[in-house]
Short mmCIF file of C-alpha atoms in Angstrom, two decimals:
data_model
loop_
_atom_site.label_atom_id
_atom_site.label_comp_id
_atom_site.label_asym_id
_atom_site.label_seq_id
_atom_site.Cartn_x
_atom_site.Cartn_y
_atom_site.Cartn_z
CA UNK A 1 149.83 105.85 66.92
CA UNK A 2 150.89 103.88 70.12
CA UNK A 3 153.79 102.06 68.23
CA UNK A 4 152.31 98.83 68.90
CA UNK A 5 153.91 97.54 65.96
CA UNK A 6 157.17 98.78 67.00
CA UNK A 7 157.34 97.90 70.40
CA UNK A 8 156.79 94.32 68.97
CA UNK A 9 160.09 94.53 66.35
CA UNK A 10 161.60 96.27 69.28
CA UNK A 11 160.86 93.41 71.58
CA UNK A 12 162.46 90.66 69.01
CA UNK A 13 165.77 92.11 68.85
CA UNK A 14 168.81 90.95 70.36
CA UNK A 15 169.22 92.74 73.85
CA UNK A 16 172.42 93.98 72.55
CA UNK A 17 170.79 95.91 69.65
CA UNK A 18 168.50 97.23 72.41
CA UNK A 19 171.14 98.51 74.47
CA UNK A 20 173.18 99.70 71.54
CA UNK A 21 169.78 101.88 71.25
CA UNK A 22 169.01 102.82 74.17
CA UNK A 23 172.73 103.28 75.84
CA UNK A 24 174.40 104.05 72.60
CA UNK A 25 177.27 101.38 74.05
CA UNK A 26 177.62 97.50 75.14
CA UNK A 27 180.39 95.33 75.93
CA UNK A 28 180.40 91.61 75.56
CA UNK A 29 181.74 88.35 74.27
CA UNK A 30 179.92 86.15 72.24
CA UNK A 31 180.63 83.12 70.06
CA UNK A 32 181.11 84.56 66.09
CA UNK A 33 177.73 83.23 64.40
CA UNK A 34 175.96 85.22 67.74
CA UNK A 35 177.72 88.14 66.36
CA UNK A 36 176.79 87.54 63.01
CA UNK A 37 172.95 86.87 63.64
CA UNK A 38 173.50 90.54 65.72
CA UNK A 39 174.99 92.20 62.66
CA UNK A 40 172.35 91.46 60.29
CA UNK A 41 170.02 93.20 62.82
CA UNK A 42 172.03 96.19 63.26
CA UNK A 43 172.06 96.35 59.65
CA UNK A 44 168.29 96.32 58.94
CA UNK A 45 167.38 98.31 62.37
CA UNK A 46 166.25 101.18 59.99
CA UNK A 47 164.11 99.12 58.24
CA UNK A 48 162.68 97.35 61.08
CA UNK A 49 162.59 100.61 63.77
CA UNK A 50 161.54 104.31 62.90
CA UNK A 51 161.00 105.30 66.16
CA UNK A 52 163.40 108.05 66.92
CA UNK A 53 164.23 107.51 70.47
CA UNK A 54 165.63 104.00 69.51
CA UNK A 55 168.02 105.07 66.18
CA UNK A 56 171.48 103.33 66.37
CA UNK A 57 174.63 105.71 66.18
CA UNK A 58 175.43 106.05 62.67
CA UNK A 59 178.68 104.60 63.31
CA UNK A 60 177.09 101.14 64.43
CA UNK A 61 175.64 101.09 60.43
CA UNK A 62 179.39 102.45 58.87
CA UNK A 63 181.66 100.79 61.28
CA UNK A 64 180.49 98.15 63.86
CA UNK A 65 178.64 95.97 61.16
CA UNK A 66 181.23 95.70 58.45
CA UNK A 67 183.91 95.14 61.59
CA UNK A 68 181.79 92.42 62.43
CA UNK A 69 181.10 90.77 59.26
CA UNK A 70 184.81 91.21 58.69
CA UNK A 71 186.03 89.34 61.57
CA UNK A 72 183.08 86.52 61.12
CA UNK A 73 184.61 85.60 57.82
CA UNK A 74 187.93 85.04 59.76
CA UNK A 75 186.67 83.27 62.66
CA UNK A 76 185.13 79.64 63.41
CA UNK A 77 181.72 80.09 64.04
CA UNK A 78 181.94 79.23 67.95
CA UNK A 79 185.45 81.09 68.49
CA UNK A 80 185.05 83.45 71.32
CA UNK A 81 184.37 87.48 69.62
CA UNK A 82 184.97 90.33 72.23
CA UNK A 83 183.44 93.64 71.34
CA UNK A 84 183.41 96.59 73.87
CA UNK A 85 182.22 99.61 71.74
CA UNK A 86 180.98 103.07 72.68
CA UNK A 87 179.04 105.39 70.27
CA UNK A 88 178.25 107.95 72.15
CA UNK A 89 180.85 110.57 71.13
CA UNK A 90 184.18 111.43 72.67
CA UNK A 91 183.18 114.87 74.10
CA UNK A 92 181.01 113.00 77.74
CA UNK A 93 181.91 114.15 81.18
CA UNK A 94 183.01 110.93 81.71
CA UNK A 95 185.78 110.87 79.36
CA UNK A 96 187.37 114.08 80.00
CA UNK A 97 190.59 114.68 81.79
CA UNK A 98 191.28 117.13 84.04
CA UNK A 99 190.51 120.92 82.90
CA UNK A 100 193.56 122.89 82.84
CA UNK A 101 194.32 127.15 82.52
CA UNK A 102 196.28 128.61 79.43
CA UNK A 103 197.58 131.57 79.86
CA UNK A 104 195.80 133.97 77.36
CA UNK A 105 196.74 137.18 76.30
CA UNK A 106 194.03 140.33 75.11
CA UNK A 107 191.41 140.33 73.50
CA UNK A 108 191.11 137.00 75.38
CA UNK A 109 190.30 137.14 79.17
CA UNK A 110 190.55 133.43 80.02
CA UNK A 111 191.00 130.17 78.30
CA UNK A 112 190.74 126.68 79.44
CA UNK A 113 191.79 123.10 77.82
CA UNK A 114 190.43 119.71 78.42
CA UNK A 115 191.56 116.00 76.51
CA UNK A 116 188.97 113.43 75.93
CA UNK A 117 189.80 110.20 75.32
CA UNK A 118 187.60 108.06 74.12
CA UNK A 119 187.70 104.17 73.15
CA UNK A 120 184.85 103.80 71.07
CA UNK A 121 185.60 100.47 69.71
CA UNK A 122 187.79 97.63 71.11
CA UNK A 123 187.74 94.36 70.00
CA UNK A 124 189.53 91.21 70.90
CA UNK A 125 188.69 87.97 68.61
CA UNK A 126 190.17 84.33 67.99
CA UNK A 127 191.10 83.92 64.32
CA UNK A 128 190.83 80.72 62.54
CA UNK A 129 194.73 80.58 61.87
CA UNK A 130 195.19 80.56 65.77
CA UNK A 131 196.22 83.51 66.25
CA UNK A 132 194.19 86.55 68.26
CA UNK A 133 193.64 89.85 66.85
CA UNK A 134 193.09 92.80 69.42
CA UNK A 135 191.35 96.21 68.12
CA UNK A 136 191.34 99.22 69.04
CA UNK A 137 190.10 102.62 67.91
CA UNK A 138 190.60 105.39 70.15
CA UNK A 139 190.16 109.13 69.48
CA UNK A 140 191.99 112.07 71.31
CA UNK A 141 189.90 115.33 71.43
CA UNK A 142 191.39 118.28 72.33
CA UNK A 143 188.86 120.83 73.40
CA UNK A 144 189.61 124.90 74.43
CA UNK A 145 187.63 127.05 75.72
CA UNK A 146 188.16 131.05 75.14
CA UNK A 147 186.24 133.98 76.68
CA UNK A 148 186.82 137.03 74.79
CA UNK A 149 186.15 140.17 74.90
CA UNK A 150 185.50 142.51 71.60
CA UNK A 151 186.00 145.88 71.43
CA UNK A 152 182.64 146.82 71.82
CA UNK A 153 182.04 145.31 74.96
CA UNK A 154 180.46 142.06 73.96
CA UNK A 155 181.73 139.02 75.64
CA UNK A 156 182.11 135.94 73.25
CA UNK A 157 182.85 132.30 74.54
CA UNK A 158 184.64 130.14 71.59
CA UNK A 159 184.81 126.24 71.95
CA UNK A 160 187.37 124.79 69.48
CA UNK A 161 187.81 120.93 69.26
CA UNK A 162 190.44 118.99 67.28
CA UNK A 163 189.95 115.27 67.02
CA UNK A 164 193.13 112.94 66.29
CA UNK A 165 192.30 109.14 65.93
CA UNK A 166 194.45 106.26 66.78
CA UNK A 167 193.98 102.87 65.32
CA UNK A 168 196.33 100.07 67.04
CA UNK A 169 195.54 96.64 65.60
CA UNK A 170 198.02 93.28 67.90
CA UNK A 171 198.14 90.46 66.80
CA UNK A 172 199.53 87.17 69.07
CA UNK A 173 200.95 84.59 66.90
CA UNK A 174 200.47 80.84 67.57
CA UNK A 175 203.63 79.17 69.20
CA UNK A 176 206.35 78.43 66.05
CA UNK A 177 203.89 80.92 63.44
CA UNK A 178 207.22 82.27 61.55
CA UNK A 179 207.22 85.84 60.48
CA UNK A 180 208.96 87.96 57.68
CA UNK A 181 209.28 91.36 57.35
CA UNK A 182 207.15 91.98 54.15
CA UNK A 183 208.98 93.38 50.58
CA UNK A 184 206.90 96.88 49.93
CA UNK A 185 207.39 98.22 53.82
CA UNK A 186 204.78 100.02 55.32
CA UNK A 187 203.80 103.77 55.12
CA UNK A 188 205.39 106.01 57.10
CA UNK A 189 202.11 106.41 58.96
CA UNK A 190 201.73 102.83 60.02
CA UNK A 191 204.26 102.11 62.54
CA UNK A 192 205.10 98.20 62.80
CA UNK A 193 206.85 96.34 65.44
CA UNK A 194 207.25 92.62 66.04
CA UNK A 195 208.06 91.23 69.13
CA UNK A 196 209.26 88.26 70.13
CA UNK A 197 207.86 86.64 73.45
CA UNK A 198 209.98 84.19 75.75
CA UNK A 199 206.83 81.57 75.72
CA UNK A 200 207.45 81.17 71.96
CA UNK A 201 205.09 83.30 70.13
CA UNK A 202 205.24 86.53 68.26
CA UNK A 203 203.62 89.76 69.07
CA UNK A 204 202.49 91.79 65.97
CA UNK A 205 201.69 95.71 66.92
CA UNK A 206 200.77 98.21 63.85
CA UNK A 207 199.53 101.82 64.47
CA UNK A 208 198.26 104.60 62.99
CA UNK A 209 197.86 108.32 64.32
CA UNK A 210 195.93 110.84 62.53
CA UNK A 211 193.26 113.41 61.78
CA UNK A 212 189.91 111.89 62.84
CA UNK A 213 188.45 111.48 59.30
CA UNK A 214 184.39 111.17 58.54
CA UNK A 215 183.50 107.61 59.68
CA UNK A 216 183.10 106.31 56.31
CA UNK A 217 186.95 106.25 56.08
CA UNK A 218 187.42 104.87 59.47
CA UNK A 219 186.34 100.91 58.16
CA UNK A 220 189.40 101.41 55.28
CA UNK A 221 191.77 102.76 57.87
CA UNK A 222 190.73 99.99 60.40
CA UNK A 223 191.27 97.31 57.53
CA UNK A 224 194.45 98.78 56.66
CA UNK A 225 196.13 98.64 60.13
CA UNK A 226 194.75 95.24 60.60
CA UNK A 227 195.81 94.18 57.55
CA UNK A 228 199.38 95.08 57.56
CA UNK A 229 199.82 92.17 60.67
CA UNK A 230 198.84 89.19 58.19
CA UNK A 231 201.69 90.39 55.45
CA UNK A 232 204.40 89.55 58.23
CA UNK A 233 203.17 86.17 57.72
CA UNK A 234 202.69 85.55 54.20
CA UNK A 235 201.03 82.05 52.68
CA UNK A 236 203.33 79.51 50.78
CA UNK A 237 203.47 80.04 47.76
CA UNK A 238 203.35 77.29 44.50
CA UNK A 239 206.17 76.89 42.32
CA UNK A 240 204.64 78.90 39.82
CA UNK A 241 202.32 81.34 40.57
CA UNK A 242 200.71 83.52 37.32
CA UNK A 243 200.12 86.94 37.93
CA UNK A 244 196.43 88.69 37.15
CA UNK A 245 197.05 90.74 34.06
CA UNK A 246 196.07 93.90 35.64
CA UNK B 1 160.67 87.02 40.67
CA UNK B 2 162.10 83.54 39.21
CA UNK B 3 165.19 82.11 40.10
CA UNK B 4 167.24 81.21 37.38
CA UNK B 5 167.88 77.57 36.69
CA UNK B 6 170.86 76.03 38.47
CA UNK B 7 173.53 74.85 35.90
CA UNK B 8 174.27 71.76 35.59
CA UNK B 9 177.09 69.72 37.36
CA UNK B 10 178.91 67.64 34.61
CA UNK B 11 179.08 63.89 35.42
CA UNK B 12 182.25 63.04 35.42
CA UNK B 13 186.00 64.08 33.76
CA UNK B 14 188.99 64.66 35.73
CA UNK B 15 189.23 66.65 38.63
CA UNK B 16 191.19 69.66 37.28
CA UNK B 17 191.60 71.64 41.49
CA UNK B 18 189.25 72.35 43.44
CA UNK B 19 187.49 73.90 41.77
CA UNK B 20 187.15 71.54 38.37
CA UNK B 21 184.66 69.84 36.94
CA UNK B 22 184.08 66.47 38.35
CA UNK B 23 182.82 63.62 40.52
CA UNK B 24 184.40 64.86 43.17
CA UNK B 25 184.23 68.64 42.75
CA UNK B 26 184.80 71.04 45.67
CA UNK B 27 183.73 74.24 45.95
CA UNK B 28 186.34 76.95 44.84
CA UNK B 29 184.99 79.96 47.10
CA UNK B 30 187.81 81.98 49.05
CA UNK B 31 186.72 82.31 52.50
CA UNK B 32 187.70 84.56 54.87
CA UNK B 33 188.68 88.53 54.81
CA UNK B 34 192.96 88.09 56.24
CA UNK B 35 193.11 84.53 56.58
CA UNK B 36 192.27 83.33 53.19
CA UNK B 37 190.79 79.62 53.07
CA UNK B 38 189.72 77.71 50.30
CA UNK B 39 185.81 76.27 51.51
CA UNK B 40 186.71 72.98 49.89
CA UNK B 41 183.26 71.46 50.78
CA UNK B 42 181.57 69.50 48.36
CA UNK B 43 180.27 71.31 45.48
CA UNK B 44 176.39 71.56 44.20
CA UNK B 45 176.02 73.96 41.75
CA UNK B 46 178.00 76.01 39.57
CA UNK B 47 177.85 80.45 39.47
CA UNK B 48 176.29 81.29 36.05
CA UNK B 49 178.36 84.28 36.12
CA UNK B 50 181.94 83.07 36.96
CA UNK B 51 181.41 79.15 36.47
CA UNK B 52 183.23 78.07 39.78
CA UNK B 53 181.57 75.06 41.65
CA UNK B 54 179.95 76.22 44.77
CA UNK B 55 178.59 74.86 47.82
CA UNK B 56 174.77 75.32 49.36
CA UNK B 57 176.34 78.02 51.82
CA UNK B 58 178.32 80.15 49.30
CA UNK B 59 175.72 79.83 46.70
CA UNK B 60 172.52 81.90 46.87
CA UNK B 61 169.19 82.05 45.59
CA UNK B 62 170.17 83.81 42.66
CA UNK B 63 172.14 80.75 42.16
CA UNK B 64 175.23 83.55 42.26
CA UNK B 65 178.08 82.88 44.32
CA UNK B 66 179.00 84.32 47.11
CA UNK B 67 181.71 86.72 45.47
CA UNK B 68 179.80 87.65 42.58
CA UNK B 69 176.93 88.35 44.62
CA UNK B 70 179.43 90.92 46.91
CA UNK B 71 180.72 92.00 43.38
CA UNK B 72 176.93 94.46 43.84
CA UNK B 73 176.86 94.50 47.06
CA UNK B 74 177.53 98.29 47.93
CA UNK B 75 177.02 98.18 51.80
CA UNK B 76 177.72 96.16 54.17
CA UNK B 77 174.09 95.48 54.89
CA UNK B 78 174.39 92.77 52.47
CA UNK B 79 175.95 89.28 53.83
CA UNK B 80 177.64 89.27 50.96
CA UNK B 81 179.47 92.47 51.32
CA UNK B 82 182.85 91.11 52.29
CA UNK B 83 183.41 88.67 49.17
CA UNK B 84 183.12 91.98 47.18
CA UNK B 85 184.68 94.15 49.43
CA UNK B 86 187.85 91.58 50.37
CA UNK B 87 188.71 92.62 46.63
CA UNK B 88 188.20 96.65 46.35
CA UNK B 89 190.55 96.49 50.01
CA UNK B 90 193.42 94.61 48.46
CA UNK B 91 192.91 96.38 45.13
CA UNK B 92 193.37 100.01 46.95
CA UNK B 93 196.32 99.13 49.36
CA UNK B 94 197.91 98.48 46.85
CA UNK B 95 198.48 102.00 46.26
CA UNK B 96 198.57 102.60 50.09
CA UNK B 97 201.78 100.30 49.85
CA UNK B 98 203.02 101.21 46.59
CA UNK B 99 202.80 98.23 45.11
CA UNK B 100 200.50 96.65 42.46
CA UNK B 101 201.86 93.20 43.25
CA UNK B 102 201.72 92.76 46.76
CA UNK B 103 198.00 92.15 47.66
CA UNK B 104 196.46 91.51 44.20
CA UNK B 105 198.31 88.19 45.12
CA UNK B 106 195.63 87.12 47.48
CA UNK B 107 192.91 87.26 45.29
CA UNK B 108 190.51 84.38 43.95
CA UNK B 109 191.92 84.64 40.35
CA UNK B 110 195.03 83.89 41.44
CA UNK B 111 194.30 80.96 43.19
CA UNK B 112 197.07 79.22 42.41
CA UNK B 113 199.28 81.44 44.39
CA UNK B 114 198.05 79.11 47.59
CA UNK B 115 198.08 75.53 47.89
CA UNK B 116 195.33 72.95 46.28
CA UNK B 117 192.75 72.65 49.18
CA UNK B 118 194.59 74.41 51.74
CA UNK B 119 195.57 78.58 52.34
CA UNK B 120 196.80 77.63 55.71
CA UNK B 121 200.29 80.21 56.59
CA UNK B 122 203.04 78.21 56.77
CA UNK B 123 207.04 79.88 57.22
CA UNK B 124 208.28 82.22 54.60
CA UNK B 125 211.51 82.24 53.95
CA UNK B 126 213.94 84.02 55.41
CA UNK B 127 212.94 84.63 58.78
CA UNK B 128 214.47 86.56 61.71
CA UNK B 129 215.67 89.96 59.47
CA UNK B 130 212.42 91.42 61.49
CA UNK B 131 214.47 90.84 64.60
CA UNK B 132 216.21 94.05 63.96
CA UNK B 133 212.69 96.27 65.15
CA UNK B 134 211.70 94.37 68.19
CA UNK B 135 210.54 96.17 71.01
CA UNK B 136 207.69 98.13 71.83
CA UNK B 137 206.35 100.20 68.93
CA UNK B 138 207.58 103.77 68.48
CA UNK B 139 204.50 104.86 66.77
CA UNK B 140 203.71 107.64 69.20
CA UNK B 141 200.28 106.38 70.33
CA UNK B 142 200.56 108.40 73.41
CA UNK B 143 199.59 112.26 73.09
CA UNK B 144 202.55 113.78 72.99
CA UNK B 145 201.70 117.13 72.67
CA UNK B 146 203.56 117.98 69.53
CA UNK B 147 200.62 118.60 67.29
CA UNK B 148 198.94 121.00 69.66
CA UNK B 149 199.56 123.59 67.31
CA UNK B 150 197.29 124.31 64.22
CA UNK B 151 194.88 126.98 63.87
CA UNK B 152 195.08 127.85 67.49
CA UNK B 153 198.93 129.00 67.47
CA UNK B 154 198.49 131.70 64.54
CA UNK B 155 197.70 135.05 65.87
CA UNK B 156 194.04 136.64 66.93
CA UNK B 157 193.06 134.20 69.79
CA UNK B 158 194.43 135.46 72.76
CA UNK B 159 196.79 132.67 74.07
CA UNK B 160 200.10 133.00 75.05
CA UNK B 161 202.21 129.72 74.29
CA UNK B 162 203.63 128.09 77.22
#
């Protein structure tokens, strides 16, 4: 009745859950096994916490967690993990841009448009191979707002949103890490650059512009843009390498 | 609930990788998700399912490794999601890329295809042709207002295009 029990599990999580909880956002840098110890806790906050007022975004289950456990495989276990994320949604006051007119024609009587842009996830981590991997996952919203009026008088306001999602994975090459353009190129959709720096090191950029899908596609399309920097740089290879009968 | 018996390490024969039978057996687990390592620490049991030596860390209490634990992992609740899922990813971009013999390359059953004990990136031959697309990407990761159209640009709403 007085969520004694709760307040207790509540009390022995890691004040980033909390805040993810509470604030629905945190931003902060922790050495990898930290990050690990904080995944397994996001991961069994349902079965720890029932209280409604302190669910997680469903995105921290679908997205944050296997980002994190991702990463943690790739990473010593005190390398330096950078995660700035924001669940609340894209369409916050704070993350509008300016409101703007559109000229509207009857039935309508007045429109307006406004962008959101919101970086819900952005993370910057040290990989093993020394290289450093930055993240981001940003999505566009366009909303419009239409005041119209029907022929029988009746005035009806319309709110139409479309989402787009951009994914943009970098990745900084140690000093002498060669790179080679990989055999099957990338999709048309995944836009590759490498870059060559005057200190010695290579700059790896993919990204990908699209729809914003449901969020259980968003871990596949992060994994895919990430992935596409580590075929420039491909292992060696043994003389003789048998293929997997597939 | 029981846990299986561990299997048993043979004694001695010839180390045949890293992932052979032996005195000096290492374990043959595939770390990491991009940056593939082989664990190479010493080995203490082997998985009853796929027979590879395994350390303490990649070996749980089912005495499973860690990859054939992931193999039924379905979320990534589990700590043991990535083994499995590292797989299912390279399996499907293959198709994103077009290829079937790209990725499949960086599995564990084709271990051979990196060095005994090692998996570090080293140069790949044939080097600067990626010289050619240097410069900042071109990917359009700026709005650029070309896909404002859609649904709202057909007839009925009221708006004038500008």
């Amino acid at each position: 009745m007085f969520w004694r029990k709760q307040r207790k599990a509540w009390e022995r999580l890691h004040p980033l859950h909390r805040q993810l909880a509470e604030e629905q956002r945190f931003s902060a840098t922790l050495p990898a096994a930290e990050w690990a110890e904080l995944a397994t806790g996001l991961a069994t906050h349902d079965q720890t916490i029932t209280k409604r007022k302190w669910r997680l975004p469903p995105r921290a289950a679908s997205v944050l967690v296997p980002v994190l456990r991702v990463l943690r495989e790739d990473m010593e276990p005190g390398a330096p993990l950078g995660v700035t994320t924001d669940l609340r949604g894209a369409v916050v006051p704070d993350k509008g841009g300016e409101l703007r007119g559109l000229q509207v024609r009857p039935p309508a009587l007045a429109g307006s448009e406004r962008f959101f842009t919101d970086p819900w996830l952005l993370v910057r981590a040290e990989l093993r191979d020394g290289s450093v991997l930055e993240l981001a996952v940003v999505d566009r919203v366009r909303q419009r707002r239409i005041r119209k009026k029907s022929r029988s008088g009746k005035i009806k306001h319309k709110v139409k949103e479309k989402p787009v999602r951009v994914v943009r994975a970098t990745r900084r090459l140690p000093k002498g890490m060669a790179v080679a353009r990989p055999a099957p190129p990338a999709p048309a959709w995944l836009a590759v650059t490498a870059q060559q720096k005057e200190n010695g090191r290579t700059v790896l950029r993919a990204t990908a512009k699209g729809p914003a899908h449901a969020d259980h596609r968003v871990i596949e399309l992060i994994l895919t843009v990430t992935g596409e920097l580590f075929r420039w740089t491909p292992p060696r290879r043994s003389a003789a390498t048998p293929r997997r009968a597939r | 609930m029981t846990t299986p018996p561990m299997p048993p390490m043979p004694p001695t024969g010839p180390p045949s990788g890293p992932g052979g039978y032996g005195a000096a057996a290492r374990c043959a687990m595939l770390t990491g998700f991009f940056v593939l390592r082989r664990c190479g620490r010493p080995a203490a049991a082997h998985c009853p399912s796929c027979t590879r030596a395994v350390c303490p860390e990649h070996s749980g209490p089912d005495a499973l490794c860690s990859e054939c634990r992931g193999r039924l992992a379905e979320h990534a609740h589990d700590p043991s999601w990535t083994y499995g899922y590292r797989r299912t990813h390279y399996e499907n971009s293959s198709s994103v890329y077009g290829s079937n013999t790209w990725y499949p390359d960086f599995d564990q059953h084709d271990r051979n295809a990196f060095e005994a004990g090692g998996g570090d990136y080293g140069s790949a031959p044939g080097g600067d042709d990626w010289a050619a697309a240097s410069g900042d990407h071109t990917g359009g990761d700026e709005w650029d207002g070309s896909d404002t159209g859609g649904d709202w640009d057909s007839g009925g709403d009221g708006l004038v295009d500008s």
